[in-house]
Amino acid sequence: DVKVTQSSRYLVKRTGEKVFLECVQDMDHENMFWYRQDPGLGLRLIYFSYDVKMKEKGDIPEGYSVSREKKERFSLILESASTSQTSMYLCASGLGTEPQHFGDGTRLSIL
Amino acid sequence: EDQVTQSPEALRLQEGESSSLNCSYTVSGLRGLFWYRQDPGKGPEFLFTLYSAGEEKEKERLKATLTKKESFLHITAPKPEDSATYLCAVQARGFQKLVFGTGTRLLVSP
């Protein structure tokens, strides 16, 4: 079974802090994705990566950056956290056109 | 712009009461339509992929169907453990990303 592991289930940070969310997958998938999920808005794509050191902006990249130094690890960085970035963050991985597999999410609160 | 609309937003059923969830979509060339189940506090769990109109997939009490404009998730004789949010997503040809609907929250009462 595919396992996508997100480093934290819950995280509380302060405005202006630099925040790192980590995601690791164990299936050698080429594609990795970061989404945020908000009530009434569904899942929205922030960034994705189709290879090591390669990244593409999704629909809502503003205020975020990403890093993929190794194939199995994809990090989401909030450069200067704001209260509008309080949300559930979901990482996913996939291979080609195969279904994406999700981690259990990080619920991030910015105070 | 690719778009997915799910209805109803919420659905309450009695155990054994069959029903259907709807996913309407517009996409510039469909590569695949995906159904996921999401339990509270968890990430989405993959259920089905449908690729072309007329295709059907089944798993236990769930059956997914696809037309050129919409997909249905039919739930036959549901049980309380089927309670979850069901998400629909589309992937356009030539793109890796998924576009999600906002989901249908299903509650099945004993």
mmCIF file of C-alpha atoms in Angstrom:
data_model
loop_
_atom_site.group_PDB
_atom_site.id
_atom_site.type_symbol
_atom_site.label_atom_id
_atom_site.label_comp_id
_atom_site.label_asym_id
_atom_site.label_seq_id
_atom_site.Cartn_x
_atom_site.Cartn_y
_atom_site.Cartn_z
ATOM 1 C CA ASP A 1 0.000 0.000 0.000
ATOM 2 C CA VAL A 2 1.113 3.535 -0.760
ATOM 3 C CA LYS A 3 2.013 5.483 2.333
ATOM 4 C CA VAL A 4 2.162 9.267 2.356
ATOM 5 C CA THR A 5 3.309 10.629 5.697
ATOM 6 C CA GLN A 6 2.939 14.218 6.815
ATOM 7 C CA SER A 7 5.244 15.211 9.660
ATOM 8 C CA SER A 8 2.656 16.891 11.887
ATOM 9 C CA ARG A 9 -1.090 16.356 12.391
ATOM 10 C CA TYR A 10 -1.565 19.662 14.210
ATOM 11 C CA LEU A 11 0.589 22.783 14.202
ATOM 12 C CA VAL A 12 0.150 26.201 15.821
ATOM 13 C CA LYS A 13 2.344 29.091 14.687
ATOM 14 C CA ARG A 14 2.398 32.870 14.984
ATOM 15 C CA THR A 15 1.963 35.448 12.221
ATOM 16 C CA GLY A 16 5.218 36.308 10.496
ATOM 17 C CA GLU A 17 6.880 32.988 11.303
ATOM 18 C CA LYS A 18 8.448 30.857 8.595
ATOM 19 C CA VAL A 19 6.651 27.510 8.625
ATOM 20 C CA PHE A 20 7.789 24.203 7.140
ATOM 21 C CA LEU A 21 5.400 21.343 6.363
ATOM 22 C CA GLU A 22 7.047 18.052 5.442
ATOM 23 C CA CYS A 23 5.727 15.161 3.381
ATOM 24 C CA VAL A 24 7.335 11.792 2.626
ATOM 25 C CA GLN A 25 6.096 9.044 0.284
ATOM 26 C CA ASP A 26 7.380 5.493 0.111
ATOM 27 C CA MET A 27 6.358 4.428 -3.396
ATOM 28 C CA ASP A 28 8.955 6.097 -5.620
ATOM 29 C CA HIS A 29 6.269 8.321 -7.170
ATOM 30 C CA GLU A 30 7.475 10.979 -9.582
ATOM 31 C CA ASN A 31 4.650 13.436 -8.828
ATOM 32 C CA MET A 32 3.959 15.109 -5.515
ATOM 33 C CA PHE A 33 1.346 17.739 -4.666
ATOM 34 C CA TRP A 34 0.386 20.183 -1.933
ATOM 35 C CA TYR A 35 -3.267 21.166 -1.477
ATOM 36 C CA ARG A 36 -5.127 23.182 1.093
ATOM 37 C CA GLN A 37 -8.678 22.307 2.088
ATOM 38 C CA ASP A 38 -11.129 24.896 3.381
ATOM 39 C CA PRO A 39 -14.860 24.545 4.133
ATOM 40 C CA GLY A 40 -16.960 25.462 1.106
ATOM 41 C CA LEU A 41 -13.900 25.773 -1.145
ATOM 42 C CA GLY A 42 -12.795 22.163 -1.387
ATOM 43 C CA LEU A 43 -9.236 21.142 -2.151
ATOM 44 C CA ARG A 44 -7.139 23.709 -4.007
ATOM 45 C CA LEU A 45 -3.718 23.005 -5.481
ATOM 46 C CA ILE A 46 -0.860 25.134 -4.141
ATOM 47 C CA TYR A 47 2.190 23.617 -5.862
ATOM 48 C CA PHE A 48 3.217 20.359 -7.428
ATOM 49 C CA SER A 49 6.456 18.700 -8.446
ATOM 50 C CA TYR A 50 6.992 16.179 -11.232
ATOM 51 C CA ASP A 51 10.644 15.425 -10.506
ATOM 52 C CA VAL A 52 13.428 16.232 -8.072
ATOM 53 C CA LYS A 53 14.138 19.973 -8.025
ATOM 54 C CA MET A 54 11.256 20.566 -10.472
ATOM 55 C CA LYS A 55 8.147 22.447 -9.387
ATOM 56 C CA GLU A 56 5.117 24.139 -10.858
ATOM 57 C CA LYS A 57 2.661 26.606 -9.421
ATOM 58 C CA GLY A 58 -0.862 25.456 -8.804
ATOM 59 C CA ASP A 59 -3.933 27.616 -8.473
ATOM 60 C CA ILE A 60 -3.052 29.446 -5.238
ATOM 61 C CA PRO A 61 0.762 29.682 -4.875
ATOM 62 C CA GLU A 62 0.934 33.176 -3.372
ATOM 63 C CA GLY A 63 2.642 33.207 0.026
ATOM 64 C CA TYR A 64 4.023 29.679 -0.398
ATOM 65 C CA SER A 65 7.134 28.032 -1.770
ATOM 66 C CA VAL A 66 8.215 24.396 -2.061
ATOM 67 C CA SER A 67 11.334 22.294 -2.015
ATOM 68 C CA ARG A 68 12.015 18.853 -3.448
ATOM 69 C CA GLU A 69 15.623 17.833 -2.889
ATOM 70 C CA LYS A 70 14.914 14.076 -2.831
ATOM 71 C CA LYS A 71 12.310 12.113 -4.765
ATOM 72 C CA GLU A 72 10.493 10.894 -1.664
ATOM 73 C CA ARG A 73 10.261 14.235 0.139
ATOM 74 C CA PHE A 74 8.280 17.358 -0.707
ATOM 75 C CA SER A 75 8.232 20.358 1.608
ATOM 76 C CA LEU A 76 5.800 23.271 1.700
ATOM 77 C CA ILE A 77 7.133 26.550 3.091
ATOM 78 C CA LEU A 78 5.074 29.465 4.333
ATOM 79 C CA GLU A 79 7.539 32.321 3.985
ATOM 80 C CA SER A 80 5.805 34.655 6.456
ATOM 81 C CA ALA A 81 2.711 33.037 7.919
ATOM 82 C CA SER A 82 -0.552 34.975 7.977
ATOM 83 C CA THR A 83 -3.904 34.189 9.584
ATOM 84 C CA SER A 84 -5.400 33.615 6.105
ATOM 85 C CA GLN A 85 -3.160 30.572 5.828
ATOM 86 C CA THR A 86 -4.927 28.801 8.679
ATOM 87 C CA SER A 87 -6.187 25.661 6.965
ATOM 88 C CA MET A 88 -5.897 21.895 6.508
ATOM 89 C CA TYR A 89 -2.891 21.087 4.308
ATOM 90 C CA LEU A 90 -2.858 17.835 2.364
ATOM 91 C CA CYS A 91 0.069 16.245 0.570
ATOM 92 C CA ALA A 92 -0.416 13.711 -2.225
ATOM 93 C CA SER A 93 1.775 11.605 -4.473
ATOM 94 C CA GLY A 94 1.131 9.834 -7.767
ATOM 95 C CA LEU A 95 2.661 8.168 -10.781
ATOM 96 C CA GLY A 96 1.760 9.367 -14.269
ATOM 97 C CA THR A 97 -2.004 9.229 -14.719
ATOM 98 C CA GLU A 98 -2.534 6.933 -11.746
ATOM 99 C CA PRO A 99 -4.723 8.154 -8.860
ATOM 100 C CA GLN A 100 -3.120 10.460 -6.333
ATOM 101 C CA HIS A 101 -2.684 9.088 -2.811
ATOM 102 C CA PHE A 102 -3.061 11.448 0.114
ATOM 103 C CA GLY A 103 -1.575 11.820 3.556
ATOM 104 C CA ASP A 104 -3.767 12.468 6.598
ATOM 105 C CA GLY A 105 -3.167 16.199 6.541
ATOM 106 C CA THR A 106 -1.720 18.872 8.792
ATOM 107 C CA ARG A 107 -4.186 21.181 10.498
ATOM 108 C CA LEU A 108 -2.296 24.482 10.724
ATOM 109 C CA SER A 109 -3.444 27.372 12.876
ATOM 110 C CA ILE A 110 -1.772 30.764 12.543
ATOM 111 C CA LEU A 111 -2.387 33.042 15.540
ATOM 112 C CA GLU B 1 -11.699 26.795 -16.907
ATOM 113 C CA ASP B 2 -12.158 23.260 -15.578
ATOM 114 C CA GLN B 3 -14.924 23.042 -13.001
ATOM 115 C CA VAL B 4 -16.567 20.412 -10.781
ATOM 116 C CA THR B 5 -19.906 20.824 -8.978
ATOM 117 C CA GLN B 6 -21.187 18.233 -6.520
ATOM 118 C CA SER B 7 -24.726 17.851 -5.234
ATOM 119 C CA PRO B 8 -26.269 17.645 -2.777
ATOM 120 C CA GLU B 9 -23.933 19.330 -0.271
ATOM 121 C CA ALA B 10 -25.217 17.032 2.446
ATOM 122 C CA LEU B 11 -27.366 13.908 2.450
ATOM 123 C CA ARG B 12 -28.936 12.070 5.348
ATOM 124 C CA LEU B 13 -30.080 8.478 4.764
ATOM 125 C CA GLN B 14 -31.507 5.702 6.879
ATOM 126 C CA GLU B 15 -29.579 2.460 6.877
ATOM 127 C CA GLY B 16 -30.646 0.482 3.798
ATOM 128 C CA GLU B 17 -32.030 3.533 1.965
ATOM 129 C CA SER B 18 -30.298 3.669 -1.440
ATOM 130 C CA SER B 19 -29.467 6.972 -3.133
ATOM 131 C CA SER B 20 -27.097 8.701 -5.569
ATOM 132 C CA LEU B 21 -24.568 11.515 -5.385
ATOM 133 C CA ASN B 22 -24.002 13.738 -8.401
ATOM 134 C CA CYS B 23 -20.816 15.225 -9.848
ATOM 135 C CA SER B 24 -21.213 17.607 -12.805
ATOM 136 C CA TYR B 25 -18.075 18.688 -14.609
ATOM 137 C CA THR B 26 -16.710 20.816 -17.406
ATOM 138 C CA VAL B 27 -13.200 20.043 -18.570
ATOM 139 C CA SER B 28 -11.152 20.693 -21.681
ATOM 140 C CA GLY B 29 -10.639 17.051 -22.629
ATOM 141 C CA LEU B 30 -11.196 14.526 -19.855
ATOM 142 C CA ARG B 31 -8.295 12.285 -18.928
ATOM 143 C CA GLY B 32 -10.007 10.812 -15.886
ATOM 144 C CA LEU B 33 -12.677 11.365 -13.237
ATOM 145 C CA PHE B 34 -11.844 10.293 -9.696
ATOM 146 C CA TRP B 35 -13.995 9.533 -6.652
ATOM 147 C CA TYR B 36 -12.526 9.746 -3.167
ATOM 148 C CA ARG B 37 -13.920 9.149 0.308
ATOM 149 C CA GLN B 38 -12.801 11.357 3.191
ATOM 150 C CA ASP B 39 -13.401 10.592 6.864
ATOM 151 C CA PRO B 40 -13.174 13.391 9.478
ATOM 152 C CA GLY B 41 -9.567 14.260 10.311
ATOM 153 C CA LYS B 42 -8.204 12.054 7.522
ATOM 154 C CA GLY B 43 -6.952 12.526 3.995
ATOM 155 C CA PRO B 44 -9.025 11.486 0.968
ATOM 156 C CA GLU B 45 -9.002 7.786 0.210
ATOM 157 C CA PHE B 46 -9.140 6.724 -3.435
ATOM 158 C CA LEU B 47 -12.260 4.835 -4.568
ATOM 159 C CA PHE B 48 -12.595 4.832 -8.372
ATOM 160 C CA THR B 49 -11.251 6.194 -11.632
ATOM 161 C CA LEU B 50 -13.495 6.499 -14.694
ATOM 162 C CA TYR B 51 -12.024 7.337 -18.083
ATOM 163 C CA SER B 52 -14.786 7.389 -20.676
ATOM 164 C CA ALA B 53 -18.544 7.883 -20.982
ATOM 165 C CA GLY B 54 -20.470 4.706 -20.311
ATOM 166 C CA GLU B 55 -17.859 3.269 -17.977
ATOM 167 C CA GLU B 56 -18.973 1.843 -14.609
ATOM 168 C CA LYS B 57 -16.982 0.672 -11.579
ATOM 169 C CA GLU B 58 -18.234 -1.125 -8.460
ATOM 170 C CA LYS B 59 -16.902 -1.719 -4.989
ATOM 171 C CA GLU B 60 -19.069 -3.275 -2.286
ATOM 172 C CA ARG B 61 -22.149 -1.014 -1.924
ATOM 173 C CA LEU B 62 -20.766 1.702 -4.218
ATOM 174 C CA LYS B 63 -21.118 2.004 -7.976
ATOM 175 C CA ALA B 64 -19.735 4.892 -10.036
ATOM 176 C CA THR B 65 -20.966 5.780 -13.525
ATOM 177 C CA LEU B 66 -19.847 8.364 -16.065
ATOM 178 C CA THR B 67 -21.481 10.356 -18.863
ATOM 179 C CA LYS B 68 -20.017 13.185 -20.938
ATOM 180 C CA LYS B 69 -21.202 15.798 -18.443
ATOM 181 C CA GLU B 70 -21.583 14.105 -15.081
ATOM 182 C CA SER B 71 -20.820 11.173 -12.850
ATOM 183 C CA PHE B 72 -22.995 9.459 -10.272
ATOM 184 C CA LEU B 73 -21.968 7.586 -7.175
ATOM 185 C CA HIS B 74 -24.777 5.157 -6.367
ATOM 186 C CA ILE B 75 -24.938 3.815 -2.824
ATOM 187 C CA THR B 76 -27.004 0.650 -2.445
ATOM 188 C CA ALA B 77 -28.362 -0.314 0.983
ATOM 189 C CA PRO B 78 -25.894 1.929 2.850
ATOM 190 C CA LYS B 79 -24.605 1.188 6.339
ATOM 191 C CA PRO B 80 -23.551 3.672 9.039
ATOM 192 C CA GLU B 81 -19.894 3.005 8.205
ATOM 193 C CA ASP B 82 -20.511 4.535 4.765
ATOM 194 C CA SER B 83 -20.900 7.926 6.465
ATOM 195 C CA ALA B 84 -18.159 10.202 5.101
ATOM 196 C CA THR B 85 -17.571 13.056 2.680
ATOM 197 C CA TYR B 86 -17.374 11.909 -0.933
ATOM 198 C CA LEU B 87 -15.182 13.961 -3.247
ATOM 199 C CA CYS B 88 -15.178 14.049 -7.032
ATOM 200 C CA ALA B 89 -12.232 15.335 -9.089
ATOM 201 C CA VAL B 90 -11.345 15.616 -12.773
ATOM 202 C CA GLN B 91 -8.024 15.536 -14.544
ATOM 203 C CA ALA B 92 -7.676 17.150 -17.946
ATOM 204 C CA ARG B 93 -5.587 15.643 -20.738
ATOM 205 C CA GLY B 94 -2.023 16.872 -20.670
ATOM 206 C CA PHE B 95 -2.175 17.963 -17.044
ATOM 207 C CA GLN B 96 -1.230 16.248 -13.802
ATOM 208 C CA LYS B 97 -3.369 18.298 -11.458
ATOM 209 C CA LEU B 98 -6.810 17.374 -10.169
ATOM 210 C CA VAL B 99 -9.697 19.837 -9.923
ATOM 211 C CA PHE B 100 -11.937 18.933 -6.993
ATOM 212 C CA GLY B 101 -15.559 19.580 -6.172
ATOM 213 C CA THR B 102 -16.521 20.654 -2.660
ATOM 214 C CA GLY B 103 -17.879 17.234 -1.765
ATOM 215 C CA THR B 104 -21.086 15.635 -0.480
ATOM 216 C CA ARG B 105 -21.331 14.915 3.247
ATOM 217 C CA LEU B 106 -23.187 11.638 3.705
ATOM 218 C CA LEU B 107 -24.659 10.587 7.041
ATOM 219 C CA VAL B 108 -26.240 7.146 7.337
ATOM 220 C CA SER B 109 -28.309 6.589 10.467
ATOM 221 C CA PRO B 110 -28.924 3.125 11.952
#
